[in-house]
Amino acid sequence: MRFDTPSGTNPIDQLKVVGHALDRIDGPLKTTGTAPYAYERHDVAPNQAYGHVVGAAIARGRIASMDLAAAKAAPGVLAVVTAENAGKLGKGERNAARLLAGPDVEHYHQAVALVVADTFERARAAGNLIKVNYVKEAGAFDLEAARPGATVPKDGPFGPSVSSVGDFDGAFAAATVQHDATYTTPDEAHAMMEPFATIAAWEGDNLTVWTSNQMVNWGLLDLAKTLDMPKEKIRMVSSFVGGGFGGKLFLRSDALLAALGARAAGRPVKVALTRPLMFNNSTHRPATIQRIRIGASADGRITAIGHESWSGNVRGGGPENAIQQTRLLYAGANRLTATRLAVLDLPEGNAMRAPGEAPGLMALEIAIDEMAEKLGMDPVEFRILNDTQVDPEHPRRPFSQRQLIECLRLGAERFGWAKRNPKPAQVRDGQWLIGHGVAAGFRNNLTVKSGARVRLDGRGVVTVESDMTDIGTGSYTIMAQTAAEMMGVSIDKVVVHLGDSRFPVSAGSGGQFGANSATSGVYAACVKLREAVAQKVGFNSNDAVFSDGTVQQGNRRVSLAEAAGSGGLSAEDSIEFGDLSNRFQQSTFAGHFVEAAVDADTGEVRVRRMLAVCAAGRILNPKSARSQVIGAMTMGVGAALMEELVVDKRSGFFVNHDLAGYEVPVHADIHDQEVIFLDETDPMSSPMKAKGIAELGLCGVGAAVANAVYNATGVRVRDYPITLDKLIDGLPV
Amino acid sequence: MKSFTYERARTPQEAAAAAERQGAKFIAGGTNLLDLMKLEIETPVHLVDVNGLALDRIEATEEGGLRIGALVRNTDLAADQRVRRDYGLLSRALLAGASGQLRNKATTAGNLLQRTRCPYFYDTNQPCNKREPGSGCSAIGGFSRGHAIVGASDACIATHPSDMAVAMRTLDAVVETVRADGEARQIPIADFYRAPGDTPHLENVLSPGELITAVVLPRPVGGVQVYRKVRDRSSYAFALISVGAIVQKDGSGHVALGGVAHKPWRIEEAETALPRGARAVTEQLLADARPSRENAFKRPLVERTLAAVLTQARA
Ligand SMILES: Cc1cc2nc3c(=O)[nH]c(=O)nc-3n(C[C@H](O)[C@H](O)[C@H](O)COP(=O)(O)OP(=O)(O)OC[C@H]3O[C@@H](n4cnc5c(N)ncnc54)[C@H](O)[C@@H]3O)c2cc1C
Ligand code: SF4
């Protein structure tokens, strides 16, 4: 099905199942510990051996020699895989650094070997017996130092690296009120609960991998490319994913090495990265340095807005696209955005939840707060004044829906914004300094081709199959809701199977495109199935009404079970998106409001209250959508207050590479969270009229926290994370 | 993890004798030792399990104090009525540490002997004098935000991570041990930990095989007892710094610091400055401080936190 005209009324609009806050259909599996995650698939292949990944001890250089003798002779060892004996390996389309080092080492903890043994402990012990002789080379590890040599990267899929409209320099210089400041965001880790994990088994030259991956088809293609084998000979299964946040968008070392290990050992092999490897062996969100300049007239209208960003990556890696939101978020006739990329020899940087948008808004939305203060304006009103309903770079291109003003207004009302004291460092509650902050949330809506197969059987049960993944988001449930709505059955009559490359290729889970695209794929397949059912019983498919497990035309009513008959009926289709997203800017919006308390003595920051008001198209399931948003808000608190991969600039690696050193929020950090969804349907986005929500929930949160901390203390911190050492000198004595 | 042999000791003396041999180690709750063994930072060849030694009771001493068995779990110690009534500082320090699950396993002796959380210590690719004597110290000139500002050496700037030990130091606890030859000793906690010097791998004065049997608290000293732990997140994080204080009505008292040194940091003479306030005490406590650029904030943080603690205690 091609989607290139705005959606009219369709069966989804009945909202009998879609739009309801239903429990997850996979909930019981998870709460009883029976959801089959990759590493626990003991059932799928007999005689599984254990692989242990050995990471490089240097950041950059060469392996001169490796002594494997002791490891090979160690008890229980079945095989040792290295680049020397792995055979010729390609590199995945979406990998910049290779997944197995040798002889060159491109980053710290890049895999240099996999040891396969009959137990995990023996594999790990043998791994420590491998002696590697490295020839170290100097590397670049410091973004600030590499900044002068950074270059303009080639334009990426999400827009040009440099864009300009009007005369930014002239307008900025002429502006009555100016703001020019530099902000930094650190490298961040996905730090998902479930590590990278894969079981691989060969049958002849056919390979099956049970893995934890957000994008089954990308993983399949890149595994085939890396192993130089036809993709038809690989089956990839990723039924449950224990968190990914973008880290599992790509093929990673666990999957490749499990496949190589299984081939070398001649039996199935399971590999999970140990926690200390999770931070340097994998990808991360790259650090940024961002310079933002805003000029405005005295009445608060932005006349010039400029945003430049610097980030680093390994050779072949891309930039952190932090300027993207600035191209679209606020009005202003004179505009400039620019991205620059430096070569760094740290581990590969790549997508992490709201890539570019999250760090970009962490900077931009502080700058907007600073500008409002300089203008003597309320930061909510300043944002509203500078709202735009069209793409400011291309004013003839409207937003399909843009309810930022509504989000901010309703949020301000519900949050009690009017009671905020605009003067910083005025409000106290015992030992605590209290502050309130706001930020706009903004994330574009992406749509990606997505397919599904639906089957109706003789019991009236609808089965949905798609290689879509559920990374904890609720894909199983919303896809079941979609099929139930379309076929006129209750949700308990729908079975959903996901995450298997034998199923039709879906959008996968990423870029907040998953929910809308994948349910639209189910919609498309169901339209075909409805036609097949109608035809079978001799109805005109346009007039047939599907409800209560039956199909009806005029007075004739046939149960779906009967219609399907013993042979059943099935249909498959994909949704493909036309140029509506070119003609209309499709985006999602939020108002984020935060109350922060800062200990007046120690500078410890504790977030007390958070509110997000979101406008993101039709909300397919308010319960799972809310979970997405509160999870994202929690991540935003982490980014604002504690998350930082610390670079050892001498040796070139992330030092705090475990969960004791890389702190993410715990329950005690998160108090009161509230989420409100505005009533919105977006017929430009898809037949579901839905949009993404999962990254919107993060976009802007960090700045809202930062602005609240400023309001509490009067100390403006422009370098994340806002830890107490950056506040303490400015606190009252 | 390297292979090792394992035995369950039946008496303290038997345990001490068994652990005297080269490469042997006691295991109690295992919450620190097992993590270190998985990473091959600790590589014992023989484990002596002390969990069966019946050292899990808290008893009154003749002097009016408490004898806490080496195997009393952190959870049980924190919840003990006598501890909560007379040694509130200890209870609060324990509850500020780790998580409920860990405290259920962690023991009194194991907590005293837990090793540093310096991230370089945990990465066997990196030079670290504490892990591999003579290899160098990666933290000096590297990531040192959490490290010691006082009492460190050119060989090591690690901190001791225990919250409980700060309370024990403030309370003047005494560590009771038995050696392999059967000899029992009493070691005041002030003498228990070593400064890093040139031998940061030697963290305390125990001899090989010496078993901690108990930690003894003196008669209660009363006063207002406060433990204030400052950290980057609200729970489940090690201290950036912490302050343990006992403040008497007359303004006198005891103060020890966590997160600033290789051991709980207390200088008794500094306490004479307590009536003059936090600045005067901090000046003496941290007179010899040599912070790095990254952890220089700890000095003002100590002073501010101590000021808050004193205000709270005197309120
Ligand atoms: C995630 C995490 C977070 C933590 N957070 C904190 C925190 O915030 N604050 C804090 O203070 N601690 C914290 N801890 C540390 C925790 O308190 C210690 O791991 C625990 O107290 C160790 O006790 P154990 O009985 O498990 O010791 P074990 O691991 O069994 O032993 C530790 C050491 O003590 C030796 N030993 C044990 N018993 C004896 C004995 N009777 N005589 C002589 N030697 C003995 C062992 O040989 C070993 O060297 C944390 C730990 C973890 C894993
Ligand atoms: S501070 Fe101590 S523990 Fe840390 S690297 Fe240096 S020697 Fe090792």
CSV table of C-alpha atoms in Angstrom, one decimal, chain B residues 30-307:
chain,number,residue,atom,x,y,z
B,30,GLY,CA,31.2,-12.4,48.7
B,31,THR,CA,29.7,-9.1,47.5
B,32,ASN,CA,33.1,-7.6,46.9
B,33,LEU,CA,35.4,-10.5,46.6
B,34,LEU,CA,33.4,-12.4,43.9
B,35,ASP,CA,33.2,-9.3,41.7
B,36,LEU,CA,36.9,-8.9,42.0
B,37,MET,CA,37.6,-12.5,41.3
B,38,LYS,CA,35.4,-12.4,38.1
B,39,LEU,CA,37.7,-9.6,36.8
B,40,GLU,CA,40.8,-11.5,38.1
B,41,ILE,CA,41.8,-8.5,40.3
B,42,GLU,CA,41.7,-10.9,43.2
B,43,THR,CA,43.0,-14.4,42.2
B,44,PRO,CA,42.8,-16.6,45.3
B,45,VAL,CA,43.7,-20.2,44.9
B,46,HIS,CA,41.9,-21.3,48.0
B,47,LEU,CA,38.7,-19.9,49.6
B,48,VAL,CA,38.0,-20.3,53.2
B,49,ASP,CA,34.3,-19.8,53.8
B,50,VAL,CA,33.7,-18.2,57.2
B,51,ASN,CA,29.9,-18.1,57.0
B,52,GLY,CA,29.6,-21.1,59.3
B,53,LEU,CA,31.7,-19.6,62.2
B,54,ALA,CA,28.8,-18.5,64.4
B,55,LEU,CA,30.2,-15.0,64.5
B,56,ASP,CA,26.9,-13.5,63.6
B,57,ARG,CA,25.7,-12.2,67.0
B,58,ILE,CA,25.7,-8.8,68.6
B,59,GLU,CA,26.4,-9.0,72.3
B,60,ALA,CA,26.8,-6.6,75.2
B,61,THR,CA,30.3,-6.2,76.5
B,62,GLU,CA,31.2,-6.0,80.1
B,63,GLU,CA,32.4,-2.4,79.5
B,64,GLY,CA,28.9,-1.5,78.5
B,65,GLY,CA,29.5,-1.5,74.8
B,66,LEU,CA,28.6,-3.9,72.0
B,67,ARG,CA,30.6,-6.8,70.4
B,68,ILE,CA,29.5,-7.1,66.8
B,69,GLY,CA,30.4,-10.5,65.3
B,70,ALA,CA,32.4,-10.3,62.1
B,71,LEU,CA,29.6,-12.0,60.2
B,72,VAL,CA,26.7,-9.9,61.3
B,73,ARG,CA,25.0,-8.7,58.1
B,74,ASN,CA,24.9,-5.0,57.4
B,75,THR,CA,21.1,-5.2,57.3
B,76,ASP,CA,20.9,-6.8,60.8
B,77,LEU,CA,23.4,-4.5,62.3
B,78,ALA,CA,21.6,-1.4,61.0
B,79,ALA,CA,18.3,-2.7,62.4
B,80,ASP,CA,19.6,-3.7,65.8
B,81,GLN,CA,17.6,-1.9,68.5
B,82,ARG,CA,20.7,-1.2,70.6
B,83,VAL,CA,22.6,0.1,67.6
B,84,ARG,CA,19.8,2.3,66.6
B,85,ARG,CA,19.4,3.7,70.1
B,86,ASP,CA,23.0,4.1,71.2
B,87,TYR,CA,25.0,4.2,67.9
B,88,GLY,CA,22.7,5.9,65.5
B,89,LEU,CA,25.6,7.0,63.4
B,90,LEU,CA,26.5,3.4,62.6
B,91,SER,CA,23.0,2.6,61.6
B,92,ARG,CA,22.7,5.6,59.4
B,93,ALA,CA,26.0,5.0,57.7
B,94,LEU,CA,25.1,1.4,56.9
B,95,LEU,CA,21.8,2.4,55.4
B,96,ALA,CA,23.4,5.0,53.3
B,97,GLY,CA,25.5,2.3,51.6
B,98,ALA,CA,24.9,-0.1,48.7
B,99,SER,CA,21.3,-1.5,48.4
B,100,GLY,CA,19.0,-3.6,50.5
B,101,GLN,CA,20.0,-6.8,48.6
B,102,LEU,CA,23.7,-6.1,49.1
B,103,ARG,CA,23.3,-5.2,52.7
B,104,ASN,CA,21.5,-8.5,53.3
B,105,LYS,CA,24.7,-10.3,52.2
B,106,ALA,CA,27.4,-7.9,53.2
B,107,THR,CA,29.1,-8.6,56.6
B,108,THR,CA,30.7,-6.4,59.1
B,109,ALA,CA,34.3,-7.7,58.5
B,110,GLY,CA,33.8,-7.8,54.7
B,111,ASN,CA,32.6,-4.2,54.7
B,112,LEU,CA,35.7,-3.0,56.6
B,113,LEU,CA,37.9,-4.8,54.1
B,114,GLN,CA,36.1,-3.9,50.8
B,115,ARG,CA,38.5,-2.5,48.3
B,116,THR,CA,38.6,0.8,46.5
B,117,ARG,CA,36.2,1.8,43.7
B,118,CYS,CA,39.0,3.6,41.7
B,119,PRO,CA,37.9,2.8,38.1
B,120,TYR,CA,41.5,2.1,37.0
B,121,PHE,CA,41.8,-0.5,39.7
B,122,TYR,CA,38.9,-2.4,38.0
B,123,ASP,CA,40.5,-2.3,34.5
B,124,THR,CA,43.3,-4.8,34.3
B,125,ASN,CA,44.6,-3.2,31.2
B,126,GLN,CA,45.6,-0.1,33.1
B,127,PRO,CA,48.6,0.4,35.4
B,128,CYS,CA,47.6,0.4,39.0
B,129,ASN,CA,50.0,0.1,42.0
B,130,LYS,CA,47.3,-1.2,44.2
B,131,ARG,CA,46.4,-4.1,41.9
B,132,GLU,CA,49.9,-4.6,40.5
B,133,PRO,CA,52.6,-3.1,42.7
B,134,GLY,CA,55.1,-1.1,40.8
B,135,SER,CA,53.0,-0.7,37.6
B,136,GLY,CA,52.1,2.9,38.2
B,137,CYS,CA,49.0,4.9,39.1
B,138,SER,CA,46.7,5.7,36.3
B,139,ALA,CA,44.5,7.9,38.3
B,140,ILE,CA,47.2,10.5,38.9
B,141,GLY,CA,46.9,12.8,35.9
B,142,GLY,CA,43.8,10.8,34.8
B,143,PHE,CA,40.2,10.7,35.9
B,144,SER,CA,40.5,11.6,39.6
B,145,ARG,CA,37.2,13.3,40.5
B,146,GLY,CA,36.3,10.7,43.1
B,147,HIS,CA,39.8,10.3,44.5
B,148,ALA,CA,41.6,11.2,47.7
B,149,ILE,CA,42.6,14.7,48.5
B,150,VAL,CA,44.4,14.0,51.7
B,151,GLY,CA,46.8,11.3,53.1
B,152,ALA,CA,47.5,10.0,49.6
B,153,SER,CA,50.8,9.3,48.1
B,154,ASP,CA,52.6,9.4,44.7
B,155,ALA,CA,51.8,5.7,44.4
B,156,CYS,CA,48.1,5.8,44.9
B,157,ILE,CA,45.3,8.3,45.5
B,158,ALA,CA,42.5,5.9,45.9
B,159,THR,CA,39.8,6.3,48.6
B,160,HIS,CA,38.3,3.7,50.9
B,161,PRO,CA,34.7,3.4,49.9
B,162,SER,CA,33.1,2.1,53.1
B,163,ASP,CA,30.4,4.2,54.8
B,164,MET,CA,30.3,1.9,57.8
B,165,ALA,CA,34.0,2.3,58.4
B,166,VAL,CA,33.6,6.1,58.8
B,167,ALA,CA,31.0,5.5,61.5
B,168,MET,CA,33.3,2.9,63.2
B,169,ARG,CA,36.1,5.4,63.2
B,170,THR,CA,34.0,8.1,64.6
B,171,LEU,CA,32.8,5.7,67.3
B,172,ASP,CA,36.3,4.5,68.2
B,173,ALA,CA,35.6,0.9,67.4
B,174,VAL,CA,38.1,-1.8,68.1
B,175,VAL,CA,38.7,-4.7,65.6
B,176,GLU,CA,39.2,-8.1,67.2
B,177,THR,CA,41.1,-10.8,65.4
B,178,VAL,CA,42.6,-14.2,65.7
B,179,ARG,CA,45.8,-15.2,64.0
B,180,ALA,CA,46.8,-18.5,62.5
B,181,ASP,CA,48.8,-19.4,65.6
B,182,GLY,CA,45.7,-18.9,67.7
B,183,GLU,CA,46.8,-15.5,69.1
B,184,ALA,CA,44.0,-13.0,69.5
B,185,ARG,CA,44.5,-9.2,69.0
B,186,GLN,CA,42.6,-6.1,69.5
B,187,ILE,CA,43.3,-3.4,67.0
B,188,PRO,CA,41.9,0.1,67.5
B,189,ILE,CA,40.3,1.2,64.3
B,190,ALA,CA,42.6,4.2,64.2
B,191,ASP,CA,45.5,1.8,63.7
B,192,PHE,CA,43.7,-0.6,61.5
B,193,TYR,CA,44.1,1.0,58.0
B,194,ARG,CA,47.4,1.9,56.5
B,195,ALA,CA,48.3,5.0,54.5
B,196,PRO,CA,49.1,4.1,50.9
B,197,GLY,CA,52.7,5.2,50.9
B,198,ASP,CA,54.7,3.1,48.5
B,199,THR,CA,52.7,0.0,49.2
B,200,PRO,CA,49.1,0.8,48.4
B,201,HIS,CA,48.3,-2.9,47.9
B,202,LEU,CA,48.7,-3.3,51.7
B,203,GLU,CA,45.6,-1.7,53.0
B,204,ASN,CA,45.5,-2.7,56.7
B,205,VAL,CA,47.6,-4.2,59.4
B,206,LEU,CA,46.2,-7.8,59.3
B,207,SER,CA,48.8,-10.5,58.8
B,208,PRO,CA,48.2,-13.4,56.3
B,209,GLY,CA,45.4,-15.6,57.6
B,210,GLU,CA,44.4,-13.2,60.4
B,211,LEU,CA,40.7,-13.4,60.8
B,212,ILE,CA,38.5,-10.7,62.0
B,213,THR,CA,36.2,-12.2,64.7
B,214,ALA,CA,34.4,-9.1,65.9
B,215,VAL,CA,34.2,-5.3,66.0
B,216,VAL,CA,33.7,-3.9,69.5
B,217,LEU,CA,32.0,-0.6,70.2
B,218,PRO,CA,32.9,1.2,73.4
B,219,ARG,CA,30.2,2.4,75.9
B,220,PRO,CA,27.8,4.7,74.2
B,221,VAL,CA,28.9,8.3,74.2
B,222,GLY,CA,25.4,9.8,73.5
B,223,GLY,CA,25.3,13.1,71.6
B,224,VAL,CA,23.6,13.8,68.4
B,225,GLN,CA,24.8,11.4,65.8
B,226,VAL,CA,24.7,12.3,62.1
B,227,TYR,CA,25.9,10.6,59.0
B,228,ARG,CA,25.7,12.8,55.9
B,229,LYS,CA,26.7,11.2,52.6
B,230,VAL,CA,27.0,13.4,49.5
B,231,ARG,CA,26.7,11.7,46.1
B,232,ASP,CA,25.7,12.3,42.5
B,233,ARG,CA,22.5,10.4,42.7
B,234,SER,CA,20.1,9.9,45.5
B,235,SER,CA,20.9,6.3,46.3
B,236,TYR,CA,23.0,3.3,45.3
B,237,ALA,CA,26.1,5.4,44.8
B,238,PHE,CA,29.4,5.7,46.6
B,239,ALA,CA,30.1,8.9,48.5
B,240,LEU,CA,31.8,11.8,46.9
B,241,ILE,CA,32.5,12.8,50.5
B,242,SER,CA,30.7,11.9,53.7
B,243,VAL,CA,30.7,13.2,57.2
B,244,GLY,CA,30.2,11.2,60.3
B,245,ALA,CA,29.7,13.3,63.4
B,246,ILE,CA,28.8,13.0,67.1
B,247,VAL,CA,28.1,16.3,68.6
B,248,GLN,CA,27.6,16.8,72.4
B,249,LYS,CA,25.5,19.4,74.1
B,250,ASP,CA,28.6,21.3,75.1
B,251,GLY,CA,29.7,21.6,71.5
B,252,SER,CA,32.5,19.0,71.7
B,253,GLY,CA,32.4,16.0,69.6
B,254,HIS,CA,33.9,13.6,67.0
B,255,VAL,CA,34.2,14.0,63.3
B,256,ALA,CA,35.4,11.6,60.6
B,257,LEU,CA,35.3,11.9,56.8
B,258,GLY,CA,34.7,9.4,54.1
B,259,GLY,CA,35.6,9.8,50.4
B,260,VAL,CA,38.6,11.9,51.0
B,261,ALA,CA,41.4,9.5,51.9
B,262,HIS,CA,42.7,6.0,51.8
B,263,LYS,CA,40.9,5.4,55.0
B,264,PRO,CA,38.2,7.0,57.1
B,265,TRP,CA,39.8,10.4,57.8
B,266,ARG,CA,39.8,11.6,61.4
B,267,ILE,CA,42.3,13.8,63.2
B,268,GLU,CA,41.4,14.0,66.9
B,269,GLU,CA,43.1,17.3,67.5
B,270,ALA,CA,40.9,18.9,64.9
B,271,GLU,CA,37.9,18.2,67.0
B,272,THR,CA,39.0,20.7,69.6
B,273,ALA,CA,38.1,23.3,67.0
B,274,LEU,CA,34.5,22.1,66.8
B,275,PRO,CA,33.1,24.9,69.0
B,276,ARG,CA,34.6,27.3,66.5
B,277,GLY,CA,32.7,25.8,63.6
B,278,ALA,CA,33.1,23.9,60.4
B,279,ARG,CA,35.8,26.1,58.8
B,280,ALA,CA,38.1,25.7,61.7
B,281,VAL,CA,37.7,22.0,61.9
B,282,THR,CA,38.1,21.5,58.1
B,283,GLU,CA,41.2,23.6,58.0
B,284,GLN,CA,42.8,21.2,60.4
B,285,LEU,CA,41.4,18.1,58.9
B,286,LEU,CA,42.5,19.0,55.4
B,287,ALA,CA,45.5,21.0,56.2
B,288,ASP,CA,47.7,18.7,54.2
B,289,ALA,CA,45.2,18.3,51.4
B,290,ARG,CA,46.6,18.0,47.9
B,291,PRO,CA,43.6,17.8,45.6
B,292,SER,CA,43.8,17.4,41.8
B,293,ARG,CA,42.0,19.9,39.6
B,294,GLU,CA,39.1,17.4,39.3
B,295,ASN,CA,38.6,16.8,42.9
B,296,ALA,CA,39.4,20.2,44.4
B,297,PHE,CA,35.7,20.7,45.0
B,298,LYS,CA,35.9,18.2,47.8
B,299,ARG,CA,37.5,20.7,50.1
B,300,PRO,CA,34.7,23.2,50.0
B,301,LEU,CA,32.2,20.4,49.9
B,302,VAL,CA,33.6,19.0,53.2
B,303,GLU,CA,33.4,22.3,54.9
B,304,ARG,CA,29.9,23.1,53.7
B,305,THR,CA,28.6,19.6,54.5
B,306,LEU,CA,30.2,19.7,58.0
B,307,ALA,CA,28.7,23.1,58.6
